[in-house]
Short mmCIF file of C-alpha atoms and ligand atoms in Angstrom, two decimals:
data_model
loop_
_atom_site.label_atom_id
_atom_site.label_comp_id
_atom_site.label_asym_id
_atom_site.label_seq_id
_atom_site.Cartn_x
_atom_site.Cartn_y
_atom_site.Cartn_z
CA UNK A 1 48.01 105.98 68.87
CA UNK A 2 51.56 107.32 67.97
CA UNK A 3 54.16 108.60 70.69
CA UNK A 4 57.04 110.88 70.02
CA UNK A 5 59.50 111.07 72.80
CA UNK A 6 59.94 114.59 74.27
CA UNK A 7 63.37 115.62 75.60
CA UNK A 8 64.42 114.99 78.01
CA UNK A 9 61.31 113.14 79.58
CA UNK A 10 57.60 112.95 78.52
CA UNK A 11 55.93 112.01 75.25
CA UNK A 12 53.57 113.68 72.71
CA UNK A 13 50.69 111.56 71.63
CA UNK A 14 48.64 111.67 68.19
CA UNK A 15 46.28 109.53 66.64
CA UNK A 16 43.76 109.41 69.43
CA UNK A 17 40.66 111.65 69.90
CA UNK A 18 40.13 111.95 73.64
CA UNK A 19 36.73 113.55 73.20
CA UNK A 20 35.43 109.88 72.43
CA UNK A 21 34.82 107.24 74.92
CA UNK A 22 38.20 105.27 75.10
CA UNK A 23 38.07 101.50 74.30
CA UNK A 24 39.79 99.37 76.84
CA UNK A 25 42.66 98.63 74.49
CA UNK A 26 43.47 102.42 74.11
CA UNK A 27 43.04 103.02 77.73
CA UNK A 28 45.54 100.25 78.51
CA UNK A 29 48.00 101.80 75.83
CA UNK A 30 47.69 105.15 77.70
CA UNK A 31 48.39 103.51 81.06
CA UNK A 32 51.39 101.56 79.82
CA UNK A 33 52.65 104.82 77.98
CA UNK A 34 52.24 106.62 81.36
CA UNK A 35 54.38 104.10 83.08
CA UNK A 36 57.07 104.76 80.45
CA UNK A 37 56.90 108.43 79.98
CA UNK A 38 55.18 109.87 83.17
CA UNK A 39 54.07 112.88 81.21
CA UNK A 40 51.92 112.80 78.05
CA UNK A 41 51.09 115.73 75.92
CA UNK A 42 47.77 115.46 73.66
CA UNK A 43 47.82 118.58 71.50
CA UNK A 44 44.65 120.04 70.10
CA UNK A 45 42.22 117.93 71.99
CA UNK A 46 39.67 120.82 72.90
CA UNK A 47 37.87 118.78 75.61
CA UNK A 48 34.76 120.37 77.25
CA UNK A 49 34.15 119.86 80.87
CA UNK A 50 32.01 116.76 80.27
CA UNK A 51 34.47 115.09 78.10
CA UNK A 52 37.44 115.80 80.51
CA UNK A 53 35.17 114.24 83.22
CA UNK A 54 34.61 111.16 81.23
CA UNK A 55 38.26 110.79 80.35
CA UNK A 56 39.39 111.07 83.90
CA UNK A 57 36.63 108.83 85.25
CA UNK A 58 37.93 106.07 82.86
CA UNK A 59 41.51 106.33 84.38
CA UNK A 60 40.40 105.97 88.08
CA UNK A 61 38.31 107.26 91.00
CA UNK A 62 38.46 111.09 91.06
CA UNK A 63 40.22 113.21 93.64
CA UNK A 64 39.07 116.49 95.08
CA UNK A 65 42.48 117.88 96.51
CA UNK A 66 42.08 121.32 98.09
CA UNK A 67 38.36 121.82 97.10
CA UNK A 68 37.55 119.57 100.22
CA UNK A 69 38.65 122.45 102.41
CA UNK A 70 37.65 125.39 100.19
CA UNK A 71 34.12 125.62 99.82
CA UNK A 72 32.29 128.68 98.03
CA UNK A 73 31.29 129.35 94.63
CA UNK A 74 32.86 127.35 91.77
CA UNK A 75 33.32 128.52 88.20
CA UNK A 76 33.17 125.11 86.77
CA UNK A 77 30.22 122.57 86.33
CA UNK A 78 31.84 119.78 88.44
CA UNK A 79 33.43 120.09 91.89
CA UNK A 80 36.03 117.38 90.73
CA UNK A 81 37.36 119.89 88.19
CA UNK A 82 40.05 122.22 89.73
CA UNK A 83 39.77 125.70 88.28
CA UNK A 84 43.43 126.52 87.56
CA UNK A 85 42.63 130.15 86.33
CA UNK A 86 43.10 133.56 87.38
CA UNK A 87 39.36 134.42 86.70
CA UNK A 88 36.84 135.02 89.35
CA UNK A 89 33.14 133.47 89.57
CA UNK A 90 32.04 136.73 87.63
CA UNK A 91 34.32 135.85 84.76
CA UNK A 92 36.62 138.93 85.46
CA UNK A 93 40.57 138.64 85.98
CA UNK A 94 40.93 138.35 89.63
CA UNK A 95 42.82 141.04 91.58
CA UNK A 96 46.26 140.10 92.45
CA UNK A 97 45.60 139.82 96.24
CA UNK A 98 42.63 137.59 95.66
CA UNK A 99 42.86 134.48 97.66
CA UNK A 100 42.49 132.51 94.57
CA UNK A 101 45.44 133.96 93.06
CA UNK A 102 47.55 133.64 96.08
CA UNK A 103 46.48 129.78 96.22
CA UNK A 104 47.36 129.45 92.44
CA UNK A 105 50.80 130.97 93.03
CA UNK A 106 51.77 127.87 95.21
CA UNK A 107 51.43 125.86 92.01
CA UNK A 108 54.67 127.75 90.97
CA UNK A 109 56.60 125.56 93.51
CA UNK A 110 57.75 122.24 92.52
CA UNK A 111 55.33 119.90 93.88
CA UNK A 112 53.30 116.71 93.25
CA UNK A 113 49.44 117.13 93.50
CA UNK A 114 47.98 115.87 96.96
CA UNK A 115 51.19 114.15 98.09
CA UNK A 116 49.98 115.52 101.42
CA UNK A 117 47.20 112.95 101.73
CA UNK A 118 46.75 109.05 101.81
CA UNK A 119 45.69 107.91 99.29
CA UNK A 120 47.41 110.51 97.08
CA UNK A 121 46.66 111.62 93.59
CA UNK A 122 47.80 109.35 90.59
CA UNK A 123 47.11 111.14 87.34
CA UNK A 124 46.39 114.82 86.96
CA UNK A 125 44.87 115.87 83.57
CA UNK A 126 45.27 119.63 82.70
CA UNK A 127 43.19 121.08 79.95
CA UNK A 128 44.03 124.60 78.51
CA UNK A 129 41.29 126.88 77.27
CA UNK A 130 43.02 130.25 77.40
CA UNK A 131 46.74 130.85 77.64
CA UNK A 132 48.70 134.13 78.05
CA UNK A 133 50.99 135.21 75.11
CA UNK A 134 54.11 135.08 77.33
CA UNK A 135 55.07 132.76 80.21
CA UNK A 136 52.58 130.41 82.01
CA UNK A 137 54.51 127.25 81.02
CA UNK A 138 54.38 124.17 83.09
CA UNK A 139 57.32 122.20 83.87
CA UNK A 140 57.79 118.61 84.73
CA UNK A 141 60.65 116.80 86.48
CA UNK A 142 61.04 113.00 86.21
CA UNK A 143 61.72 111.65 89.71
CA UNK A 144 62.75 108.30 88.35
CA UNK A 145 65.58 110.02 86.33
CA UNK A 146 66.52 111.95 89.54
CA UNK A 147 66.98 108.73 91.48
CA UNK A 148 68.93 106.99 89.05
CA UNK A 149 71.27 110.10 88.87
CA UNK A 150 72.01 110.05 92.62
CA UNK A 151 75.44 109.06 93.75
CA UNK A 152 75.76 106.02 95.81
CA UNK A 153 76.63 107.86 99.06
CA UNK A 154 73.42 109.88 98.64
CA UNK A 155 71.46 106.67 97.99
CA UNK A 156 72.83 105.30 101.25
CA UNK A 157 72.14 108.47 103.17
CA UNK A 158 68.50 108.51 102.27
CA UNK A 159 67.55 104.84 102.16
CA UNK A 160 64.82 104.19 104.50
CA UNK A 161 63.92 107.88 105.29
CA UNK A 162 60.44 108.85 105.74
CA UNK A 163 59.36 112.43 104.84
CA UNK A 164 56.46 114.25 106.31
CA UNK A 165 54.11 116.03 103.82
CA UNK A 166 51.71 118.74 104.93
CA UNK A 167 49.26 120.60 102.75
CA UNK A 168 49.61 123.98 103.96
CA UNK A 169 53.31 123.95 104.12
CA UNK A 170 53.89 125.38 100.58
CA UNK A 171 51.15 128.02 101.37
CA UNK A 172 53.11 128.97 104.43
CA UNK A 173 56.23 129.45 102.55
CA UNK A 174 54.51 132.05 100.44
CA UNK A 175 53.09 133.77 103.42
CA UNK A 176 49.60 132.57 102.97
CA UNK A 177 48.83 131.61 106.59
CA UNK A 178 44.92 132.70 106.90
CA UNK A 179 43.47 129.33 107.56
CA UNK A 180 41.00 128.31 110.29
CA UNK A 181 41.73 125.44 112.56
CA UNK A 182 39.15 123.46 111.03
CA UNK A 183 40.85 123.71 107.60
CA UNK A 184 44.29 123.05 109.11
CA UNK A 185 42.85 119.82 110.60
CA UNK A 186 41.27 118.77 107.37
CA UNK A 187 44.67 117.54 106.17
CA UNK A 188 46.57 116.01 108.92
CA UNK A 189 50.39 115.38 107.92
CA UNK A 190 51.24 112.11 106.14
CA UNK A 191 54.40 110.25 105.91
CA UNK A 192 55.92 108.72 102.54
CA UNK A 193 59.11 107.08 102.20
CA UNK A 194 61.66 109.41 100.38
CA UNK A 195 62.65 106.62 98.25
CA UNK A 196 59.94 104.48 96.57
CA UNK A 197 59.57 101.80 94.04
CA UNK A 198 57.10 102.21 91.41
CA UNK A 199 54.56 99.34 91.89
CA UNK A 200 53.82 98.89 88.14
CA UNK A 201 57.42 99.37 86.70
CA UNK A 202 59.67 98.63 89.66
CA UNK A 203 61.61 101.83 89.01
CA UNK A 204 62.92 103.75 91.91
CA UNK A 205 61.62 107.15 92.56
CA UNK A 206 63.14 110.20 94.61
CA UNK A 207 59.82 111.30 96.20
CA UNK A 208 60.29 115.06 97.10
CA UNK A 209 58.35 118.22 96.65
CA UNK A 210 57.07 121.33 98.18
CA UNK A 211 54.68 119.51 100.48
CA UNK A 212 57.46 117.63 102.09
CA UNK A 213 58.15 119.64 105.38
CA UNK A 214 60.26 117.20 107.84
CA UNK A 215 61.99 113.82 107.90
CA UNK A 216 61.02 111.62 110.82
CA UNK A 217 63.71 111.29 113.42
CA UNK A 218 65.88 114.06 111.88
CA UNK A 219 66.41 117.52 113.34
CA UNK A 220 64.22 119.93 111.48
CA UNK A 221 66.73 122.27 110.22
CA UNK A 222 68.83 119.47 108.65
CA UNK A 223 65.84 117.83 107.20
CA UNK A 224 64.69 120.93 105.51
CA UNK A 225 68.02 121.37 104.11
CA UNK A 226 68.24 117.74 102.98
CA UNK A 227 64.85 118.07 101.30
CA UNK A 228 65.83 121.31 99.62
CA UNK A 229 69.23 119.68 98.28
CA UNK A 230 67.28 116.61 96.89
CA UNK A 231 64.56 118.86 95.18
CA UNK A 232 67.37 121.01 93.78
CA UNK A 233 68.90 117.70 92.37
CA UNK A 234 65.75 116.43 91.01
CA UNK A 235 64.95 119.50 89.13
CA UNK A 236 68.00 119.93 87.16
CA UNK A 237 67.40 120.83 83.71
CA UNK A 238 68.49 117.31 82.16
CA UNK A 239 65.29 115.90 83.97
CA UNK A 240 62.87 118.68 83.14
CA UNK A 241 60.25 118.85 80.12
CA UNK A 242 58.79 122.30 79.80
CA UNK A 243 55.32 122.46 78.42
CA UNK A 244 54.47 125.63 76.42
CA UNK A 245 50.64 125.52 76.24
CA UNK A 246 48.49 126.02 73.28
CA UNK A 247 44.68 126.13 73.55
CA UNK A 248 42.97 122.80 73.47
CA UNK A 249 46.15 120.94 74.89
CA UNK A 250 45.64 118.07 77.33
CA UNK A 251 48.60 116.94 79.49
CA UNK A 252 48.52 114.00 81.67
CA UNK A 253 51.08 113.45 84.31
CA UNK A 254 51.76 110.80 87.05
CA UNK A 255 52.06 112.61 90.25
CA UNK A 256 53.81 109.65 92.00
CA UNK A 257 56.76 109.80 89.58
CA UNK A 258 57.04 113.46 88.77
CA UNK A 259 56.95 117.00 90.40
CA UNK A 260 55.67 119.93 88.47
CA UNK A 261 55.49 123.67 88.66
CA UNK A 262 53.72 126.47 86.88
CA UNK A 263 55.80 129.46 85.57
CA UNK A 264 55.46 133.14 86.11
CA UNK A 265 53.16 134.94 83.64
CA UNK A 266 51.40 138.50 83.64
CA UNK A 267 48.77 138.12 86.24
CA UNK A 268 46.69 140.83 84.30
CA UNK A 269 46.38 138.34 81.22
CA UNK A 270 43.88 135.65 81.23
CA UNK A 271 45.19 132.00 81.82
CA UNK A 272 42.49 129.43 82.12
CA UNK A 273 43.11 125.76 82.68
CA UNK A 274 41.15 122.90 84.32
CA UNK A 275 42.49 120.00 86.19
CA UNK A 276 41.02 116.48 86.93
CA UNK A 277 42.90 114.20 89.15
CA UNK A 278 42.65 110.47 89.85
CA UNK A 279 43.19 108.80 93.33
CA UNK A 280 45.90 106.17 93.40
CA UNK A 281 44.39 102.69 94.00
CA UNK A 282 46.89 100.13 95.58
CA UNK A 283 46.64 96.53 96.59
CA UNK A 284 47.47 95.85 100.11
CA UNK A 285 51.01 94.60 99.33
CA UNK A 286 51.65 97.71 97.26
CA UNK A 287 50.25 100.04 100.11
CA UNK A 288 52.27 98.10 102.67
CA UNK A 289 55.49 98.64 100.72
CA UNK A 290 54.79 102.30 100.69
CA UNK A 291 53.97 102.63 104.50
C1 LIG B 301 48.07 121.93 88.94
C2 LIG B 301 49.38 122.79 88.55
C3 LIG B 301 50.45 124.37 87.20
C4 LIG B 301 50.21 125.32 86.11
O1 LIG B 301 47.23 122.37 88.08
O2 LIG B 301 48.17 120.90 89.64
O3 LIG B 301 50.14 122.68 89.41
O4 LIG B 301 51.02 125.62 85.40
N1 LIG B 301 49.38 123.70 87.61
O5 LIG B 301 49.15 125.85 86.20
MN1 LIG B 302 49.95 120.86 90.75
#
């Protein structure tokens, strides 16, 4: 397995076939490369759904995310695969006011998957099968680089602060508010420290994103502005890798160390990706450090 560093963060991996079951040493090599790079791009893997499920399951227990509250018809073979596409169950490009499109548009806000729940997501694995001619890139910002670049006064200001993350906050931001009480109750808000240490690498992380909607003990307006300022800091170009998709690409990212967002594309063009996501598994001392 060879890794070429991408700029300014991430790595491009060659010399491994993810369609085959991974042996323990390759698996360990991928995990330690994830610790270092936080985003790994595996070009031309062309995984089918079974192969993507097998790969994801080897990396941890699988996470359902929003599918827990949205039932209904699913285009894919497994409920653990999120259908990141603008295509309906009939195989047609969805109308722009279709709930699925509105919901996918929230992916264009900087976020980390499932930061609104405990336990949260660890690795997300996105496989591209159809990509539009223009746009539709995915950007990743490294929250460890973001923390390292904070000035001392800012580090002092945010040390010990606890941010509240809520699943529907990003949807509300886009005016998508039609949820039943049962759906709202399905994801009670959770709290995460704004500054975290990666239990595997010890690196500090500036844990922000679109699901963060308040800070405990802080006036709401001030908290929202602080969260916006920090997210703006974290997503400066010098911390961002932009992935331009080709069919067959697989990209793995660490949700605990990065935020990501999709970019605009022409919604009348097909864009079809599939995502599998693992749940973070922590030892009790690690979980206590994040409480
Ligand atoms: C996701 C996501 C962005 C994109 O799948 O979690 O945020 O570019 N995707 O589709
Ligand atoms: Mn996402």
